[in-house]
Coordinates of C-alpha atoms in Angstrom, one line a residue:
M7 CA 11.8 -23.6 -2.2
A8 CA 8.7 -21.3 -1.3
A9 CA 8.9 -18.9 1.5
P10 CA 7.5 -20.5 4.8
G11 CA 3.5 -20.3 4.4
T12 CA 3.4 -19.7 0.7
R13 CA 2.2 -23.0 -0.4
H14 CA -0.6 -22.8 2.1
A15 CA -1.5 -19.2 1.0
F16 CA -1.9 -20.0 -2.6
A17 CA -4.0 -23.1 -1.6
R18 CA -6.4 -21.1 0.5
R19 CA -6.6 -18.5 -2.0
S20 CA -7.3 -21.0 -4.8
L21 CA -10.1 -22.6 -2.5
L22 CA -11.8 -19.3 -1.9
R23 CA -11.8 -18.6 -5.8
G24 CA -13.4 -21.9 -6.2
V25 CA -16.0 -21.2 -3.5
V26 CA -17.2 -18.0 -5.2
G27 CA -16.9 -19.2 -8.5
G28 CA -18.3 -22.6 -8.5
G29 CA -19.5 -23.2 -5.1
V30 CA -23.2 -22.1 -5.8
A31 CA -23.5 -24.1 -9.0
A32 CA -22.1 -27.0 -7.2
A33 CA -24.6 -26.8 -4.5
L34 CA -27.6 -26.4 -6.9
G35 CA -26.4 -29.3 -8.7
A36 CA -26.1 -31.7 -5.7
C37 CA -28.9 -33.7 -4.7
A38 CA -28.2 -33.7 -1.2
G39 CA -26.8 -30.1 -1.2
P40 CA -28.2 -27.2 0.8
Q41 CA -31.5 -26.0 0.1
D42 CA -32.2 -22.3 -1.2
A43 CA -34.9 -20.2 0.4
V44 CA -38.3 -20.4 -1.1
R45 CA -39.3 -17.1 -2.9
L46 CA -43.0 -16.5 -2.3
V47 CA -45.1 -15.0 -5.2
T48 CA -46.2 -11.5 -3.7
D49 CA -46.4 -7.8 -4.7
D50 CA -44.5 -6.9 -1.2
R51 CA -40.9 -6.9 -2.0
W52 CA -40.1 -7.0 1.6
R53 CA -42.0 -10.2 2.2
Q54 CA -41.1 -12.5 -0.7
F55 CA -38.8 -14.5 1.5
A56 CA -41.1 -14.9 4.5
G57 CA -40.4 -18.1 6.5
T58 CA -36.5 -17.9 5.7
T59 CA -34.1 -18.2 8.5
L60 CA -30.9 -16.3 8.3
N61 CA -27.9 -16.3 10.6
L62 CA -25.6 -13.2 11.4
I63 CA -22.1 -13.6 12.8
S64 CA -20.7 -10.6 14.6
E65 CA -18.5 -9.2 16.8
N66 CA -19.9 -8.0 20.2
T67 CA -20.7 -4.4 19.1
A68 CA -23.0 -2.0 20.2
P69 CA -25.1 -1.7 16.9
T70 CA -25.4 -5.6 16.9
A71 CA -26.6 -5.5 20.8
A72 CA -29.2 -2.9 19.7
I73 CA -30.7 -4.8 16.8
A74 CA -30.5 -8.2 18.8
A75 CA -32.8 -6.5 21.4
N76 CA -35.3 -5.3 19.0
L77 CA -35.4 -7.6 15.8
R78 CA -39.3 -7.7 16.1
P79 CA -39.7 -4.7 13.6
F80 CA -37.6 -6.7 11.0
T81 CA -39.4 -10.0 11.4
E82 CA -42.8 -8.1 11.1
L83 CA -41.6 -6.5 8.0
T84 CA -40.3 -9.4 6.2
G85 CA -41.4 -12.5 8.0
I86 CA -37.7 -13.7 8.0
N87 CA -36.2 -15.1 11.4
V88 CA -32.7 -13.9 12.3
N89 CA -30.1 -15.9 14.5
I90 CA -27.5 -13.7 15.9
I91 CA -24.2 -15.2 16.8
T92 CA -21.9 -12.8 18.7
L93 CA -18.3 -13.8 19.5
E94 CA -14.9 -11.9 20.5
L95 CA -13.4 -10.7 17.0
S96 CA -10.7 -13.1 16.7
A97 CA -13.0 -16.3 17.4
M98 CA -15.5 -14.8 14.9
V99 CA -12.8 -14.3 12.2
Q100 CA -11.9 -18.1 12.6
K101 CA -15.5 -19.0 12.3
V102 CA -15.8 -17.0 9.0
A103 CA -12.7 -18.2 7.4
L104 CA -13.6 -21.7 7.9
D105 CA -17.1 -21.2 6.6
L106 CA -15.8 -19.3 3.4
A107 CA -13.1 -21.6 2.6
G108 CA -15.2 -24.7 3.3
G109 CA -17.7 -23.6 0.7
E110 CA -20.5 -23.5 3.4
S111 CA -23.1 -20.6 4.2
Q112 CA -23.7 -21.3 7.6
Y113 CA -23.3 -17.4 8.2
H114 CA -25.3 -15.6 5.7
V115 CA -24.7 -12.1 7.1
I116 CA -21.0 -11.2 8.2
Y117 CA -19.6 -8.6 10.3
A118 CA -16.7 -7.7 8.0
D119 CA -13.9 -6.0 9.9
P120 CA -11.9 -4.2 7.2
Y121 CA -8.7 -5.9 8.3
Q122 CA -9.6 -9.2 9.4
V123 CA -12.3 -10.2 7.1
L124 CA -12.7 -7.8 4.1
A125 CA -9.1 -7.6 3.2
P126 CA -8.1 -11.3 3.2
Y127 CA -11.7 -12.7 2.3
S128 CA -13.3 -10.1 -0.1
K129 CA -13.2 -12.8 -2.9
G130 CA -15.6 -14.6 -0.6
L131 CA -18.1 -11.7 -0.3
V132 CA -20.9 -10.6 -2.5
D133 CA -20.6 -7.4 -4.5
L134 CA -23.7 -5.5 -3.1
R135 CA -24.1 -3.4 -5.9
A136 CA -25.9 -6.1 -8.1
L137 CA -28.5 -6.5 -5.1
A138 CA -28.9 -2.8 -4.6
G139 CA -29.7 -2.7 -8.4
E140 CA -32.1 -5.5 -8.6
S141 CA -35.6 -4.3 -9.2
S142 CA -37.4 -7.1 -7.6
L143 CA -35.8 -6.1 -4.2
P144 CA -36.4 -3.0 -2.2
P145 CA -34.0 -0.2 -3.0
L146 CA -31.4 1.2 -0.7
E147 CA -32.9 4.3 0.9
G148 CA -30.7 7.1 -0.2
G149 CA -28.5 5.0 -2.1
F150 CA -24.7 4.3 -1.5
A151 CA -24.3 8.0 -1.5
D152 CA -26.0 8.5 1.9
F153 CA -23.2 6.8 3.6
I154 CA -20.3 8.9 4.8
P155 CA -17.9 8.7 2.0
T156 CA -14.8 7.8 3.9
Q157 CA -16.8 5.2 5.9
L158 CA -18.1 3.6 2.7
D159 CA -14.5 3.4 1.2
A160 CA -12.8 2.2 4.1
A161 CA -15.4 -0.4 5.5
G162 CA -16.9 -1.4 2.2
R163 CA -14.2 -1.7 -0.4
F164 CA -11.2 -3.7 -1.1
G165 CA -9.1 -3.4 -4.2
D166 CA -11.6 -2.5 -6.8
R167 CA -12.8 1.0 -6.2
D168 CA -16.2 0.2 -7.7
Q169 CA -17.2 -2.9 -5.9
V170 CA -19.0 -2.5 -2.5
F171 CA -18.5 -5.8 -0.3
A172 CA -20.1 -4.4 2.9
L173 CA -22.3 -1.3 4.1
P174 CA -20.9 0.8 6.9
Y175 CA -22.4 -0.6 10.0
D176 CA -20.5 1.0 13.0
C177 CA -18.0 4.0 13.1
P178 CA -16.1 4.3 16.3
T179 CA -13.5 6.8 15.8
M180 CA -10.9 8.2 18.2
I181 CA -11.4 11.7 19.5
W182 CA -10.4 13.9 22.3
Q183 CA -12.5 13.5 25.4
Y184 CA -12.1 15.8 28.5
R185 CA -13.4 17.2 31.6
A186 CA -15.1 20.2 30.3
D187 CA -15.9 21.5 33.9
L188 CA -12.3 21.3 34.8
F189 CA -11.1 23.1 31.6
E190 CA -13.8 25.8 32.2
K191 CA -12.8 26.3 36.0
H192 CA -8.9 26.3 35.4
G193 CA -8.9 27.6 31.7
P194 CA -7.9 31.1 32.3
R195 CA -5.2 30.2 34.8
M196 CA -3.8 27.5 32.4
A197 CA -3.8 30.0 29.4
Q198 CA -2.0 32.5 31.5
E199 CA 0.6 30.0 32.7
L200 CA 1.0 28.0 29.5
G201 CA 0.8 30.8 27.3
F202 CA -1.9 29.4 24.9
D203 CA -5.6 28.8 25.0
P204 CA -5.8 25.5 26.4
T205 CA -9.4 24.7 25.0
P206 CA -9.4 21.4 23.3
G207 CA -9.7 21.1 19.4
P208 CA -7.6 20.5 16.3
E209 CA -5.8 23.8 16.5
R210 CA -4.1 22.4 19.6
T211 CA -0.8 20.7 19.1
W212 CA 0.5 17.4 20.5
D213 CA 3.1 19.2 22.5
E214 CA 0.3 21.5 24.0
Y215 CA -1.6 18.4 24.8
F216 CA 1.5 17.0 26.7
R217 CA 1.7 20.5 28.6
I218 CA -1.8 20.6 29.6
A219 CA -1.6 17.1 30.9
R220 CA 1.6 17.9 32.9
W221 CA -0.2 21.1 34.3
F222 CA -3.1 19.2 35.9
N223 CA -0.5 16.9 37.3
D224 CA 1.2 19.7 39.1
N225 CA -1.6 21.9 39.9
T226 CA -4.7 20.2 40.9
D227 CA -5.9 17.4 43.1
E228 CA -9.5 17.2 41.3
V229 CA -8.0 14.2 39.2
A230 CA -5.0 12.1 39.8
Y231 CA -3.5 12.7 36.6
G232 CA -3.8 15.0 33.6
A233 CA -4.2 12.2 31.0
G234 CA -4.6 8.5 30.3
H235 CA -3.7 6.4 27.4
Q236 CA -4.7 2.9 26.3
A237 CA -1.0 1.7 26.0
K238 CA -1.2 -2.0 27.0
Q239 CA 0.8 -4.4 24.8
H240 CA -2.3 -4.7 22.6
D241 CA -4.0 -3.6 19.7
S242 CA -5.0 -0.5 21.5
L243 CA -1.4 0.5 21.7
M244 CA -1.3 0.6 18.0
C245 CA -4.4 2.5 17.9
D246 CA -3.3 5.1 20.2
F247 CA 0.2 5.6 18.8
S248 CA -1.1 5.9 15.2
N249 CA -3.0 9.2 15.7
V250 CA 0.3 10.6 16.7
L251 CA 2.1 8.8 13.7
W252 CA 0.0 10.3 11.2
A253 CA -0.2 13.9 12.7
Y254 CA 3.6 14.0 12.3
G255 CA 3.5 12.9 8.7
G256 CA 4.5 9.4 9.5
D257 CA 2.6 6.2 8.1
Y258 CA 3.1 2.6 7.9
F259 CA 3.5 2.4 3.9
D260 CA 3.8 4.8 1.2
N261 CA 0.2 5.8 -0.2
G262 CA -1.1 5.2 3.3
K263 CA -4.3 6.9 2.7
E264 CA -5.1 5.0 -0.5
I265 CA -4.3 1.8 1.2
G266 CA -6.4 2.8 4.2
L267 CA -9.4 3.7 1.8
Y268 CA -9.2 0.8 -0.7
G269 CA -6.7 -1.8 0.3
T270 CA -4.1 -3.7 -1.2
I271 CA -2.2 -7.2 -1.1
D272 CA 1.0 -5.4 -1.9
P273 CA 1.6 -2.4 0.3
G274 CA 5.4 -2.1 -0.5
P275 CA 8.1 -1.4 2.1
C276 CA 7.3 -0.3 5.7
R277 CA 7.9 3.5 6.5
L278 CA 8.2 3.3 10.1
G279 CA 12.0 3.7 10.1
S280 CA 11.5 7.2 8.6
D281 CA 12.4 10.5 10.5
A282 CA 8.6 11.5 10.8
A283 CA 7.8 8.1 12.4
I284 CA 10.6 8.2 14.7
A285 CA 9.7 11.7 15.7
A286 CA 6.2 10.8 16.5
A287 CA 7.5 7.8 18.7
E288 CA 9.6 10.2 20.6
V289 CA 6.5 12.4 21.2
Y290 CA 4.3 9.5 22.2
Q291 CA 7.0 8.3 24.7
R292 CA 6.8 11.7 26.1
L293 CA 3.0 11.8 26.5
L294 CA 3.3 8.4 28.3
Q295 CA 5.9 9.9 30.8
V296 CA 3.4 12.4 32.3
A297 CA 0.4 10.1 31.9
D298 CA -1.2 7.8 34.5
P299 CA 1.2 5.1 34.9
S300 CA -1.6 2.4 34.7
S301 CA -2.0 3.6 30.9
K302 CA 0.6 0.9 30.2
T303 CA -1.9 -1.8 31.5
W304 CA -5.1 -0.3 29.9
D305 CA -6.8 -0.9 26.6
W306 CA -9.8 1.1 25.5
N307 CA -12.0 -0.6 28.2
G308 CA -9.6 0.1 30.9
L309 CA -9.2 3.8 29.8
A310 CA -12.8 4.7 29.5
P311 CA -13.6 4.2 33.2
A312 CA -10.4 6.2 34.3
L313 CA -11.9 9.3 32.5
S314 CA -15.7 8.6 33.7
S315 CA -14.7 7.9 37.2
G316 CA -12.8 11.1 37.6
R317 CA -9.3 9.7 37.7
V318 CA -8.0 11.6 34.6
A319 CA -8.9 14.9 33.2
M320 CA -8.6 13.9 29.5
C321 CA -7.8 11.1 27.0
V322 CA -8.1 10.0 23.5
N323 CA -10.6 7.0 23.1
W324 CA -13.2 6.0 20.8
H325 CA -16.2 8.3 20.5
E326 CA -18.8 5.8 21.4
Y327 CA -17.8 5.9 25.0
A328 CA -19.5 9.2 25.3
A329 CA -22.7 7.4 26.5
A330 CA -20.9 5.9 29.3
N331 CA -19.2 9.3 30.4
E332 CA -22.7 11.0 30.3
K333 CA -24.2 8.2 32.6
A334 CA -21.3 8.5 34.9
M335 CA -21.2 12.3 35.3
P336 CA -23.8 13.9 33.2
G337 CA -22.9 17.3 31.5
R338 CA -19.2 17.4 32.6
F339 CA -17.4 16.3 29.5
G340 CA -16.5 17.7 26.3
Y341 CA -15.6 16.1 23.0
A342 CA -13.1 17.5 20.3
P343 CA -11.1 16.5 17.2
L344 CA -7.6 15.3 18.2
P345 CA -4.6 17.7 18.2
R346 CA -2.4 18.5 15.5
G347 CA 1.1 17.6 14.7
P348 CA 3.3 19.3 12.1
V349 CA 1.2 18.0 9.2
R350 CA -2.6 17.5 10.6
S351 CA -4.9 16.5 13.0
A352 CA -5.4 12.7 12.5
N353 CA -8.6 10.8 14.1
H354 CA -8.2 6.9 14.0
Y355 CA -11.2 5.3 12.5
G356 CA -12.1 1.9 13.6
G357 CA -15.5 1.2 11.7
C358 CA -16.8 -2.1 10.1
G359 CA -19.3 -3.0 7.8
I360 CA -21.8 -5.9 7.2
A361 CA -21.6 -8.2 4.2
I362 CA -23.1 -11.2 2.7
S363 CA -21.3 -14.5 2.3
G364 CA -20.3 -15.5 -1.5
N365 CA -21.7 -18.9 -0.7
T366 CA -25.2 -18.1 -0.3
L367 CA -27.6 -19.6 -2.7
P368 CA -29.5 -17.0 -4.9
N369 CA -32.5 -16.6 -2.7
Q370 CA -30.7 -16.9 0.5
R371 CA -28.5 -14.0 -1.0
R372 CA -31.6 -11.8 -1.5
A373 CA -33.2 -12.5 1.7
A374 CA -29.8 -11.7 3.3
W375 CA -29.7 -8.4 1.4
L376 CA -33.2 -7.5 3.0
F377 CA -31.5 -7.7 6.3
V378 CA -28.4 -5.8 5.4
N379 CA -30.6 -3.1 3.7
W380 CA -32.7 -2.9 6.7
A381 CA -29.9 -3.0 9.4
T382 CA -28.3 -0.1 7.8
S383 CA -31.4 1.9 7.0
P384 CA -31.8 5.4 8.5
Q385 CA -34.9 4.1 10.6
T386 CA -32.8 1.5 12.2
Q387 CA -29.8 3.5 12.7
L388 CA -31.9 6.1 14.5
A389 CA -33.4 3.4 16.6
N390 CA -30.0 2.2 17.6
L391 CA -29.0 5.5 18.7
K392 CA -31.8 5.6 20.9
S393 CA -31.4 2.0 22.2
S394 CA -31.0 1.4 26.0
A395 CA -29.3 -1.9 25.0
G396 CA -26.3 0.1 23.6
G397 CA -26.4 1.1 19.7
G398 CA -23.8 2.9 17.8
T399 CA -23.7 6.2 16.1
P400 CA -25.1 6.6 12.4
T401 CA -22.9 5.9 9.4
R402 CA -25.4 7.7 7.1
D403 CA -25.4 11.5 6.5
S404 CA -29.3 11.7 6.5
V405 CA -29.7 10.5 10.1
Y406 CA -27.2 13.4 11.2
R407 CA -29.6 15.9 9.5
L408 CA -32.8 14.7 11.3
P409 CA -34.1 17.5 13.4
E410 CA -34.4 15.4 16.4
V411 CA -30.9 14.1 16.0
R412 CA -29.5 17.8 15.6
Q413 CA -31.7 18.8 18.7
A414 CA -29.9 16.0 20.6
E415 CA -26.6 17.4 20.1
Q416 CA -27.5 19.7 23.0
R417 CA -27.7 18.7 26.5
P418 CA -29.7 17.3 28.2
S419 CA -29.7 14.8 25.3
P420 CA -31.7 11.5 24.9
M421 CA -28.9 10.3 22.5
P422 CA -25.7 10.8 24.6
N423 CA -23.5 9.5 21.8
I424 CA -24.6 12.1 19.4
L425 CA -22.9 14.8 21.7
T426 CA -19.9 13.8 19.7
A427 CA -21.3 14.7 16.5
P428 CA -19.5 17.8 15.8
A429 CA -16.1 16.3 16.7
V430 CA -16.6 13.0 14.6
A431 CA -17.8 15.1 11.6
E432 CA -14.6 17.0 11.5
A433 CA -12.7 13.6 12.3
W434 CA -14.3 12.0 9.1
K435 CA -13.2 14.5 6.6
P436 CA -10.7 13.3 4.0
E437 CA -8.1 15.5 5.5
N438 CA -8.5 14.4 9.3
I439 CA -9.5 10.7 9.1
G440 CA -6.6 8.2 10.3
L441 CA -6.9 4.8 8.4
R442 CA -4.5 1.7 9.1
P443 CA -3.4 -0.2 6.1
K444 CA -6.1 -2.3 5.0
I445 CA -4.1 -5.3 4.1
P446 CA -4.7 -9.1 4.5
M447 CA -1.6 -9.5 6.6
W448 CA -2.5 -6.7 9.0
N449 CA -2.9 -8.7 12.0
E450 CA 0.7 -9.8 12.0
C451 CA 1.8 -6.3 11.4
D452 CA -0.1 -4.9 14.1
T453 CA 1.3 -7.4 16.6
A454 CA 4.7 -6.2 15.6
I455 CA 3.8 -2.7 16.1
Y456 CA 2.4 -2.9 19.6
T457 CA 5.3 -5.4 20.8
E458 CA 8.1 -2.9 19.7
L459 CA 6.2 0.1 21.1
S460 CA 5.8 -1.9 24.5
K461 CA 9.6 -2.4 24.4
M462 CA 10.1 1.2 24.0
L463 CA 7.5 2.2 26.8
A464 CA 9.5 -0.4 29.0
G465 CA 12.7 1.4 28.4
D466 CA 14.3 -1.5 26.5
S467 CA 14.7 0.4 23.3
N468 CA 14.6 4.0 22.0
P469 CA 12.3 5.3 19.5
A470 CA 14.5 5.1 16.7
E471 CA 15.2 1.4 17.6
A472 CA 11.5 0.6 18.2
M473 CA 10.2 2.0 14.9
R474 CA 13.2 0.5 12.9
A475 CA 12.6 -2.9 14.6
A476 CA 9.1 -2.8 13.7
A477 CA 9.8 -1.7 10.1
T478 CA 11.9 -4.8 9.7
R479 CA 9.4 -7.2 11.1
I480 CA 6.6 -5.8 8.9
D481 CA 8.8 -6.1 6.0
R482 CA 9.4 -9.8 6.6
I483 CA 5.6 -10.1 7.1
T484 CA 4.5 -8.4 3.8
A485 CA 7.4 -10.3 1.7
R486 CA 5.9 -13.7 2.5
G487 CA 2.7 -12.6 1.0
W488 CA -0.8 -13.1 2.4
A489 CA -2.2 -16.3 4.0
S490 CA -5.9 -16.2 3.3

């Protein structure tokens, strides 16, 4: 008898193969089928699908907020109208899954989270290389090589290293955020009493981070606590812990870096029971012992205001909270790569791409490519960076090299998120980037990890028990195969 869920998994996979392989032909051959976009005869490659309407489905993200607030440039350039549907991520994933499996293309452009969309549904997405090479369409400015390489791999590929299913669209990355004014004020005394330079950066260790946090707890009333964490029983806890796990040489599976960059449907046995993983869990438990006690109730959205309001002196959080920091207390914050463990500094990358549904008809697909091309272009990324509606940080090298962007790295900055650029540039290097496993069953694995970590932080298990229990649960999940 098949393992629970196996029959369903095979059926869903077969259905997706049918959607991609035969859905377009079936739609074209059916009298009452969906109508393709009309292609106009024009020398303007941007306007050949004028009058078309596209639907983009996205998580509520900063880049999507910025684009939604300023769609006019795209409409004026192309004559294409775009409807933007934004949802909480799990709700968005459910709608995408139903649309792809049902052979529909209600959503032409898809926000492709690498773990919840790209990994389980890559067979339902378009390989963008063909569109990028089509001479009748505008070229991809700078080509694929202009995207930050680790981001193109992590957000854009699955399985086959040559195929590109999504273009990097956002790039939230976990870095060390701290009250630079307090470190400057107390730095000499901290250095004398702690025996090391406390200036944040990748040469610091997680043990030193712990000691700095405890020093603030014991020696100053300017903040309530030295550090805060996003240790709620939630995805945020897995994210927070992972930085320490990788720094100590642990990982979720063998070949973790390769799995994080390119993905797999068969990751092999979970390695959370290793000595390195257990050591990392012990360190993480210690960090929480000196952190703000509310850390166990915070995700990233709870932690961010704790720092920007002056409650904690430092934290690890996604770099795009810099804009909120600078708005709350301008000029008082610093940004650095995360501390080292015995193996490296590891900085958790959480970026996503945008993709095109494989169910689109030929001209719909080309029209969707115009939007994907424009939305990730250097000009649009620069506009997003400046947007008062939000906006993320660029995923293209060329944007960071622009003179006005380089100048904005210094205060006062009209683009406060770019103050993190030196830190994230280090974080995105292959030796420093932290990548969770890009596997179709990651959601279930994630739940197992943060559930067992929460038990550990509550005192219901010790680090070794928590890691081994998580590994056992994950092995059961991956042994069932993936249900896409």
